[in-house]
Amino acid sequence: MVDIEYVVDEDVHSYVLITGANRFEKKLLEVVGADEQEVDLDMPSADHIFRKRRQHRVHEKTPLVPKIYLQSEEVDLNHLPSVRRLSNKLLRSLPKLDSVILNAGYGGFTGIDWLNALWTIPIRFPRSVTYPTFKIGSIGLTTKSQTILQDDQRTASPPPLGRVFCSNIFGHYLLTHALSRLLSGSSTNPGRVIWLGSLEAYGSMMSLSDLQGLSSATAYESSKRLTDVLVLTSSLPSTQPFVSQFLPSSSDHRPPKQYVAHPGICTTNILPLPEIILIYIVTTVFYFARWVGSPWHTIRAYKGACAPVWLVLASQNELDAAEDGRGAGKWGSSTDAWGNERVKRTEVEGWGVGGRVGDNCGLSRRARPEHVDDLTRERREEFEVLGRECWKEMERLREEWEDVLKDVND
């Protein structure tokens, strides 16, 4: 089960839906400047946000009333009836959604190839801990049955659904499609769909013939590559026949805009490692990587939330200027050697930093994957073709599963 938060700011009537919200709830509250008395929530972990502000409020006599509300929900992204149940509830209870952060996910990792790690980490440091090749992933993980039908209702067995694919992509895909009406904003202020990608979205680890990664040991990396491809091609004319079905529009409503961000490299429990290794050894290695020049080791999930939170809170004019000027980008959470956070464009294989040949956005060599060459016209065209085919397949899967689930009770 995944925790869902939606944040309501009563001053401007903004609604933000966050899947896997633990990384973002604290960051959002601090950036919008919420005070302790202004938040109505059951979230003890947010207490540290207000400690410093509490000192500044003791002499003020103006009473404050809650203006920001956090509402928790639960959904199993690997169980599509659960996704449908949540979407129906939100459609009934919310007047609109300004932004959706699609953060929840699953790695499907079983451990680390220690021999590979001990060899590559010192030789390729810090790239070895930025673009690792020593994670061990499961092969063929599928979700549990999505349907419980009577014998007289069964026409054929539903197709298998990859667990990593469903958790990272498809569950979010169906949820976003179902909530598209809430996300349809005005022509000047459309809703925003923010997908969470990864630095490990290697092009070689995704195949059109196995889009769910069922026969691959790199299903996680495949799903993150698919995220990049879908979002970065979502505004191209060649993909509109499929994107317009996923996020339909009307004469008086503009479909939401899609963005992709990533948290950099954080110390999380996505790998099944003993706590002492995760907390002390891995974190120490990550700090060394940051100190020798890696811009991507945010380490703390709080700092990793920088880019997606910026995509939620920035004005539409600011985002349009950033993307219209240099093309659609993959926005990464980054820090300097001292941990000062910032948002940085990230290079994507086949797309570059904005889909424009000759523009590398001044990225340093350490900020670029070593296996990625400068963007050429041929690679850019291949990326667009890949995007169209991915969108086509995702829409086929959506229609197929909506048909499978039409007789399934929530």
Short mmCIF file of C-alpha atoms in Angstrom, two decimals:
data_model
loop_
_atom_site.label_atom_id
_atom_site.label_comp_id
_atom_site.label_asym_id
_atom_site.label_seq_id
_atom_site.Cartn_x
_atom_site.Cartn_y
_atom_site.Cartn_z
CA MET A 1 0.00 0.00 0.00
CA VAL A 2 1.16 3.53 -0.79
CA ASP A 3 0.33 6.65 1.18
CA ILE A 4 -1.28 9.42 -0.83
CA GLU A 5 -1.37 13.00 0.36
CA TYR A 6 -3.33 15.83 -1.09
CA VAL A 7 -2.48 19.32 0.08
CA VAL A 8 -5.05 22.10 0.14
CA ASP A 9 -3.93 25.73 0.46
CA GLU A 10 -7.08 27.66 1.34
CA ASP A 11 -5.57 31.07 0.49
CA VAL A 12 -5.24 30.31 -3.21
CA HIS A 13 -7.39 27.15 -3.30
CA SER A 14 -4.59 24.97 -4.62
CA TYR A 15 -4.83 21.19 -4.58
CA VAL A 16 -1.76 18.96 -4.90
CA LEU A 17 -1.89 15.16 -5.01
CA ILE A 18 1.31 13.32 -4.05
CA THR A 19 1.84 9.58 -4.25
CA GLY A 20 4.47 8.24 -1.86
CA ALA A 21 4.28 11.57 -0.05
CA ASN A 22 6.94 11.15 2.65
CA ARG A 23 9.61 12.86 0.55
CA PHE A 24 7.58 15.92 -0.39
CA GLU A 25 5.13 16.86 2.32
CA LYS A 26 7.74 18.54 4.55
CA LYS A 27 9.40 20.30 1.62
CA LEU A 28 6.11 21.70 0.32
CA LEU A 29 5.10 23.02 3.71
CA GLU A 30 8.42 24.76 4.29
CA VAL A 31 8.61 26.32 0.82
CA VAL A 32 5.07 27.74 0.95
CA GLY A 33 5.93 29.27 4.33
CA ALA A 34 3.32 27.47 6.41
CA ASP A 35 3.43 28.05 10.16
CA GLU A 36 2.63 25.46 12.77
CA GLN A 37 -0.79 26.98 13.54
CA GLU A 38 -1.65 27.16 9.86
CA VAL A 39 -1.46 23.43 9.18
CA ASP A 40 -4.16 20.92 9.97
CA LEU A 41 -2.54 17.50 9.84
CA ASP A 42 -1.70 14.30 11.63
CA MET A 43 1.98 14.19 10.71
CA PRO A 44 4.42 14.26 13.65
CA SER A 45 7.38 14.10 11.26
CA ALA A 46 6.64 17.65 10.17
CA ASP A 47 7.40 19.08 13.61
CA HIS A 48 10.95 20.08 12.72
CA ILE A 49 9.62 22.40 10.01
CA PHE A 50 8.18 24.69 12.61
CA ARG A 51 10.79 24.71 15.37
CA LYS A 52 12.58 27.84 14.17
CA ARG A 53 9.36 29.60 13.24
CA ARG A 54 7.92 28.86 16.68
CA GLN A 55 10.55 31.14 18.21
CA HIS A 56 9.47 34.03 16.00
CA ARG A 57 5.76 33.60 16.80
CA VAL A 58 5.88 33.69 20.61
CA HIS A 59 5.54 37.48 20.78
CA GLU A 60 2.87 37.78 18.10
CA LYS A 61 -0.71 38.11 19.28
CA THR A 62 -2.48 37.67 15.95
CA PRO A 63 -4.33 34.34 16.04
CA LEU A 64 -3.81 32.04 13.08
CA VAL A 65 -6.27 29.56 11.64
CA PRO A 66 -5.37 26.52 9.57
CA LYS A 67 -4.91 27.33 5.89
CA ILE A 68 -3.17 24.18 4.67
CA TYR A 69 -4.78 20.77 5.02
CA LEU A 70 -3.15 17.40 4.43
CA GLN A 71 -5.46 14.50 3.72
CA SER A 72 -4.03 10.98 3.62
CA GLU A 73 -5.40 8.21 1.45
CA GLU A 74 -4.14 4.74 0.63
CA VAL A 75 -3.86 3.00 -2.71
CA ASP A 76 -2.20 -0.14 -3.98
CA LEU A 77 -0.73 0.89 -7.32
CA ASN A 78 -0.25 -2.79 -8.17
CA HIS A 79 -3.97 -3.45 -7.74
CA LEU A 80 -5.88 -1.60 -10.45
CA PRO A 81 -9.31 -1.82 -8.77
CA SER A 82 -7.70 0.02 -5.82
CA VAL A 83 -6.49 2.72 -8.22
CA ARG A 84 -9.98 3.05 -9.65
CA ARG A 85 -11.51 3.20 -6.17
CA LEU A 86 -9.22 6.08 -5.17
CA SER A 87 -9.84 8.00 -8.39
CA ASN A 88 -13.61 7.71 -7.94
CA LYS A 89 -13.32 8.99 -4.39
CA LEU A 90 -11.19 11.98 -5.41
CA LEU A 91 -13.53 12.80 -8.30
CA ARG A 92 -16.37 13.03 -5.79
CA SER A 93 -14.49 14.95 -3.09
CA LEU A 94 -12.19 17.42 -4.87
CA PRO A 95 -13.24 20.37 -7.03
CA LYS A 96 -9.95 20.34 -8.97
CA LEU A 97 -6.30 19.31 -8.91
CA ASP A 98 -3.57 21.81 -9.68
CA SER A 99 -0.67 19.36 -9.59
CA VAL A 100 0.01 15.66 -9.24
CA ILE A 101 3.42 14.35 -8.16
CA LEU A 102 3.77 10.70 -9.23
CA ASN A 103 6.49 9.62 -6.85
CA ALA A 104 5.57 6.21 -5.43
CA GLY A 105 7.42 3.25 -6.88
CA TYR A 106 9.10 -0.10 -6.42
CA GLY A 107 12.61 -1.20 -7.32
CA GLY A 108 12.29 -4.96 -7.49
CA PHE A 109 15.90 -5.31 -6.36
CA THR A 110 17.15 -8.35 -4.46
CA GLY A 111 20.59 -7.10 -3.49
CA ILE A 112 24.02 -6.03 -4.74
CA ASP A 113 26.66 -7.79 -6.79
CA TRP A 114 29.37 -7.12 -4.22
CA LEU A 115 32.25 -8.28 -6.41
CA ASN A 116 31.17 -5.87 -9.14
CA ALA A 117 30.62 -3.08 -6.60
CA LEU A 118 34.01 -3.49 -4.92
CA TRP A 119 35.71 -3.42 -8.33
CA THR A 120 33.85 -0.57 -10.02
CA ILE A 121 33.30 1.85 -7.14
CA PRO A 122 36.96 2.81 -6.61
CA ILE A 123 37.85 2.67 -10.34
CA ARG A 124 34.96 4.78 -11.66
CA PHE A 125 34.24 6.91 -8.61
CA PRO A 126 32.06 8.98 -8.34
CA ARG A 127 30.22 7.87 -11.51
CA SER A 128 30.10 4.33 -10.14
CA VAL A 129 27.75 5.48 -7.39
CA THR A 130 25.84 7.84 -9.69
CA TYR A 131 25.17 5.41 -12.52
CA PRO A 132 25.62 2.05 -10.74
CA THR A 133 25.82 -1.26 -12.58
CA PHE A 134 25.94 -3.57 -9.57
CA LYS A 135 22.30 -3.73 -8.46
CA ILE A 136 20.63 -7.12 -8.80
CA GLY A 137 17.04 -7.04 -10.01
CA SER A 138 14.36 -9.71 -10.04
CA ILE A 139 13.14 -11.13 -13.34
CA GLY A 140 9.50 -11.79 -14.20
CA LEU A 141 7.80 -10.21 -11.18
CA THR A 142 4.06 -9.85 -11.85
CA THR A 143 1.17 -8.42 -9.89
CA LYS A 144 -1.41 -10.56 -8.18
CA SER A 145 -4.64 -11.22 -10.03
CA GLN A 146 -6.46 -7.99 -10.84
CA THR A 147 -9.84 -9.68 -11.26
CA ILE A 148 -12.09 -11.87 -9.14
CA LEU A 149 -14.84 -12.99 -11.49
CA GLN A 150 -17.40 -15.76 -11.38
CA ASP A 151 -16.87 -18.65 -13.78
CA ASP A 152 -19.71 -17.48 -16.04
CA GLN A 153 -18.05 -14.05 -16.31
CA ARG A 154 -14.66 -15.32 -17.45
CA THR A 155 -13.98 -15.01 -21.16
CA ALA A 156 -10.20 -15.23 -21.11
CA SER A 157 -7.38 -14.92 -18.62
CA PRO A 158 -6.17 -11.31 -18.30
CA PRO A 159 -2.65 -10.68 -19.55
CA PRO A 160 0.23 -10.61 -17.06
CA LEU A 161 1.14 -7.24 -15.61
CA GLY A 162 4.69 -6.51 -14.51
CA ARG A 163 4.91 -5.52 -10.84
CA VAL A 164 7.66 -2.93 -11.24
CA PHE A 165 6.03 -1.53 -14.38
CA CYS A 166 2.63 -1.31 -12.71
CA SER A 167 3.95 0.33 -9.55
CA ASN A 168 6.20 2.85 -11.27
CA ILE A 169 4.23 3.59 -14.44
CA PHE A 170 0.93 1.92 -15.16
CA GLY A 171 -0.88 2.44 -11.86
CA HIS A 172 0.01 6.13 -12.04
CA TYR A 173 -0.97 6.21 -15.70
CA LEU A 174 -4.49 4.93 -15.02
CA LEU A 175 -4.88 7.19 -11.98
CA THR A 176 -3.84 10.29 -13.94
CA HIS A 177 -6.14 9.43 -16.84
CA ALA A 178 -9.07 8.95 -14.47
CA LEU A 179 -8.36 12.31 -12.78
CA SER A 180 -7.80 14.22 -16.04
CA ARG A 181 -11.04 16.15 -15.58
CA LEU A 182 -9.79 17.56 -12.26
CA LEU A 183 -6.44 18.45 -13.86
CA SER A 184 -7.93 20.39 -16.77
CA GLY A 185 -7.09 24.00 -16.06
CA SER A 186 -7.53 27.26 -17.88
CA SER A 187 -5.57 28.20 -20.98
CA THR A 188 -3.20 30.32 -18.88
CA ASN A 189 -2.91 28.00 -15.89
CA PRO A 190 -3.11 24.32 -16.84
CA GLY A 191 -2.77 21.51 -14.33
CA ARG A 192 0.61 19.81 -13.93
CA VAL A 193 1.51 16.13 -13.93
CA ILE A 194 4.99 15.62 -12.49
CA TRP A 195 6.50 12.19 -13.05
CA LEU A 196 9.49 11.09 -10.96
CA GLY A 197 12.30 9.65 -13.03
CA SER A 198 15.81 8.53 -12.15
CA LEU A 199 19.41 9.04 -13.19
CA GLU A 200 19.46 5.31 -13.89
CA ALA A 201 17.13 5.58 -16.88
CA TYR A 202 19.57 3.94 -19.29
CA GLY A 203 18.44 3.68 -22.90
CA SER A 204 19.83 0.20 -23.37
CA MET A 205 17.68 -1.21 -20.57
CA MET A 206 14.28 -0.57 -22.17
CA SER A 207 12.89 -2.51 -25.12
CA LEU A 208 9.67 -1.88 -27.06
CA SER A 209 9.20 -5.63 -27.33
CA ASP A 210 9.23 -5.91 -23.51
CA LEU A 211 7.89 -2.56 -22.34
CA GLN A 212 6.94 -3.99 -18.94
CA GLY A 213 10.42 -5.39 -18.37
CA LEU A 214 9.06 -8.85 -17.59
CA SER A 215 12.01 -10.69 -19.09
CA SER A 216 14.62 -8.22 -17.87
CA ALA A 217 16.69 -7.98 -14.70
CA THR A 218 16.54 -4.18 -15.09
CA ALA A 219 12.79 -3.63 -14.87
CA TYR A 220 13.29 -0.60 -12.62
CA GLU A 221 15.68 1.14 -15.01
CA SER A 222 13.38 0.21 -17.91
CA SER A 223 10.40 1.84 -16.19
CA LYS A 224 12.37 5.02 -15.54
CA ARG A 225 13.56 5.18 -19.14
CA LEU A 226 9.95 4.79 -20.24
CA THR A 227 9.00 7.68 -17.94
CA ASP A 228 11.56 9.93 -19.64
CA VAL A 229 10.47 8.92 -23.14
CA LEU A 230 6.76 9.41 -22.47
CA VAL A 231 7.04 12.81 -20.79
CA LEU A 232 9.67 14.38 -23.03
CA THR A 233 7.74 13.48 -26.19
CA SER A 234 4.29 14.29 -24.77
CA SER A 235 4.10 17.71 -26.42
CA LEU A 236 5.37 16.66 -29.86
CA PRO A 237 2.86 16.67 -32.75
CA SER A 238 3.61 13.03 -33.61
CA THR A 239 2.41 11.78 -30.20
CA GLN A 240 -0.76 13.87 -29.95
CA PRO A 241 -3.15 11.21 -31.32
CA PHE A 242 -2.33 9.15 -28.20
CA VAL A 243 -1.58 11.87 -25.62
CA SER A 244 -4.93 13.51 -26.36
CA GLN A 245 -6.68 10.25 -25.48
CA PHE A 246 -4.70 9.93 -22.24
CA LEU A 247 -5.36 13.55 -21.19
CA PRO A 248 -8.36 14.79 -23.18
CA SER A 249 -9.21 18.46 -23.47
CA SER A 250 -12.30 20.48 -24.28
CA SER A 251 -13.05 23.80 -25.89
CA ASP A 252 -12.83 25.67 -22.58
CA HIS A 253 -10.24 23.58 -20.75
CA ARG A 254 -6.58 22.98 -21.52
CA PRO A 255 -5.09 19.56 -20.77
CA PRO A 256 -2.46 19.43 -18.02
CA LYS A 257 1.21 19.77 -18.86
CA GLN A 258 3.54 16.90 -18.09
CA TYR A 259 6.98 17.28 -16.54
CA VAL A 260 9.67 14.85 -15.45
CA ALA A 261 11.96 15.36 -12.47
CA HIS A 262 14.34 13.21 -10.47
CA PRO A 263 15.59 13.38 -6.87
CA GLY A 264 19.28 12.86 -7.58
CA ILE A 265 20.94 10.13 -5.52
CA CYS A 266 19.35 9.69 -2.10
CA THR A 267 19.93 7.28 0.74
CA THR A 268 16.70 5.27 0.71
CA ASN A 269 15.63 1.73 1.41
CA ILE A 270 14.95 0.88 -2.24
CA LEU A 271 17.80 -1.63 -1.95
CA PRO A 272 17.37 -4.40 0.64
CA LEU A 273 20.50 -3.65 2.64
CA PRO A 274 21.17 -4.02 6.38
CA GLU A 275 20.45 -0.76 8.16
CA ILE A 276 24.03 -0.30 9.36
CA ILE A 277 25.32 -0.51 5.76
CA LEU A 278 22.62 1.78 4.44
CA ILE A 279 22.91 4.47 7.08
CA TYR A 280 26.65 4.59 7.67
CA ILE A 281 28.60 3.12 4.77
CA VAL A 282 26.39 4.12 1.83
CA THR A 283 25.76 7.61 3.22
CA THR A 284 29.48 8.16 3.81
CA VAL A 285 30.31 7.08 0.25
CA PHE A 286 27.63 9.45 -1.07
CA TYR A 287 29.09 12.38 0.87
CA PHE A 288 32.53 11.65 -0.59
CA ALA A 289 30.98 11.62 -4.08
CA ARG A 290 29.44 15.04 -3.42
CA TRP A 291 32.70 16.46 -2.06
CA VAL A 292 34.71 15.37 -5.12
CA GLY A 293 32.33 17.09 -7.50
CA SER A 294 29.21 15.02 -8.13
CA PRO A 295 26.25 17.42 -8.46
CA TRP A 296 23.67 14.66 -8.07
CA HIS A 297 24.24 13.32 -4.56
CA THR A 298 21.42 15.02 -2.69
CA ILE A 299 21.65 12.19 -0.09
CA ARG A 300 18.66 13.30 1.96
CA ALA A 301 15.20 12.73 0.50
CA TYR A 302 14.27 16.22 1.66
CA LYS A 303 16.85 17.78 -0.66
CA GLY A 304 15.84 15.31 -3.36
CA ALA A 305 12.40 16.92 -3.35
CA CYS A 306 13.82 20.23 -4.63
CA ALA A 307 13.07 19.76 -8.35
CA PRO A 308 9.54 18.33 -8.16
CA VAL A 309 8.50 20.88 -5.53
CA TRP A 310 9.83 23.66 -7.78
CA LEU A 311 7.72 22.26 -10.63
CA VAL A 312 4.66 22.48 -8.39
CA LEU A 313 5.25 25.96 -6.99
CA ALA A 314 6.84 27.86 -9.89
CA SER A 315 4.58 30.14 -11.89
CA GLN A 316 3.42 28.87 -15.26
CA ASN A 317 5.22 31.74 -16.95
CA GLU A 318 8.49 30.65 -15.31
CA LEU A 319 8.07 27.04 -16.41
CA ASP A 320 7.03 28.02 -19.93
CA ALA A 321 10.07 30.28 -20.25
CA ALA A 322 12.34 27.47 -19.07
CA GLU A 323 10.93 24.83 -21.41
CA ASP A 324 9.96 26.92 -24.41
CA GLY A 325 13.38 28.56 -24.51
CA ARG A 326 15.52 25.40 -24.42
CA GLY A 327 13.01 22.62 -24.93
CA ALA A 328 11.31 20.18 -22.60
CA GLY A 329 13.76 19.08 -19.92
CA LYS A 330 14.31 16.48 -17.27
CA TRP A 331 14.64 18.52 -14.09
CA GLY A 332 16.98 17.14 -11.45
CA SER A 333 17.50 17.91 -7.78
CA SER A 334 21.15 18.84 -7.36
CA THR A 335 23.52 20.20 -4.72
CA ASP A 336 26.94 21.76 -4.54
CA ALA A 337 29.73 20.30 -2.41
CA TRP A 338 28.27 21.98 0.69
CA GLY A 339 24.78 20.63 0.15
CA ASN A 340 23.15 23.80 -1.15
CA GLU A 341 20.28 22.59 -3.29
CA ARG A 342 19.25 23.73 -6.75
CA VAL A 343 17.36 22.54 -9.83
CA LYS A 344 19.42 21.41 -12.80
CA ARG A 345 18.66 20.13 -16.29
CA THR A 346 19.66 16.51 -16.79
CA GLU A 347 20.92 14.91 -19.97
CA VAL A 348 18.77 12.14 -21.43
CA GLU A 349 20.10 9.64 -23.95
CA GLY A 350 18.61 10.44 -27.35
CA TRP A 351 17.13 13.76 -26.17
CA GLY A 352 20.03 15.70 -24.70
CA VAL A 353 18.96 18.39 -22.26
CA GLY A 354 16.09 19.77 -24.30
CA GLY A 355 15.69 17.85 -27.53
CA ARG A 356 17.81 20.35 -29.44
CA VAL A 357 20.93 19.29 -31.29
CA GLY A 358 24.08 21.11 -30.15
CA ASP A 359 22.80 22.20 -26.74
CA ASN A 360 24.36 20.48 -23.72
CA CYS A 361 23.36 23.29 -21.34
CA GLY A 362 26.94 23.67 -20.16
CA LEU A 363 26.83 20.47 -18.12
CA SER A 364 30.14 19.40 -16.66
CA ARG A 365 31.49 15.99 -17.60
CA ARG A 366 30.70 14.72 -14.10
CA ALA A 367 27.07 15.77 -14.52
CA ARG A 368 26.73 13.75 -17.72
CA PRO A 369 26.43 9.97 -18.04
CA GLU A 370 29.69 8.62 -19.41
CA HIS A 371 27.88 6.32 -21.85
CA VAL A 372 25.92 9.18 -23.48
CA ASP A 373 27.30 11.00 -26.51
CA ASP A 374 26.32 14.45 -27.76
CA LEU A 375 22.88 14.57 -29.34
CA THR A 376 22.72 14.16 -33.12
CA ARG A 377 19.81 14.72 -35.49
CA GLU A 378 19.53 10.98 -36.12
CA ARG A 379 19.34 10.13 -32.41
CA ARG A 380 16.79 12.89 -31.84
CA GLU A 381 14.59 11.49 -34.63
CA GLU A 382 14.91 7.97 -33.24
CA PHE A 383 13.86 9.23 -29.80
CA GLU A 384 10.73 10.82 -31.23
CA VAL A 385 9.80 7.63 -33.09
CA LEU A 386 10.36 5.68 -29.87
CA GLY A 387 8.14 8.11 -27.99
CA ARG A 388 5.28 7.69 -30.45
CA GLU A 389 5.49 3.90 -30.24
CA CYS A 390 5.60 4.00 -26.43
CA TRP A 391 2.55 6.25 -26.26
CA LYS A 392 0.72 3.99 -28.69
CA GLU A 393 1.46 0.91 -26.58
CA MET A 394 0.53 2.63 -23.31
CA GLU A 395 -2.84 3.64 -24.71
CA ARG A 396 -3.39 0.10 -26.02
CA LEU A 397 -2.64 -1.27 -22.55
CA ARG A 398 -4.93 1.27 -20.89
CA GLU A 399 -7.85 0.40 -23.13
CA GLU A 400 -7.17 -3.32 -22.73
CA TRP A 401 -7.13 -3.15 -18.93
CA GLU A 402 -10.11 -0.83 -18.68
CA ASP A 403 -12.01 -3.43 -20.68
CA VAL A 404 -10.77 -6.23 -18.38
CA LEU A 405 -11.82 -4.28 -15.29
CA LYS A 406 -15.21 -3.06 -16.45
CA ASP A 407 -17.03 -5.96 -14.76
CA VAL A 408 -14.87 -6.00 -11.64
CA ASN A 409 -16.38 -4.53 -8.50
CA ASP A 410 -14.29 -2.05 -6.54
#
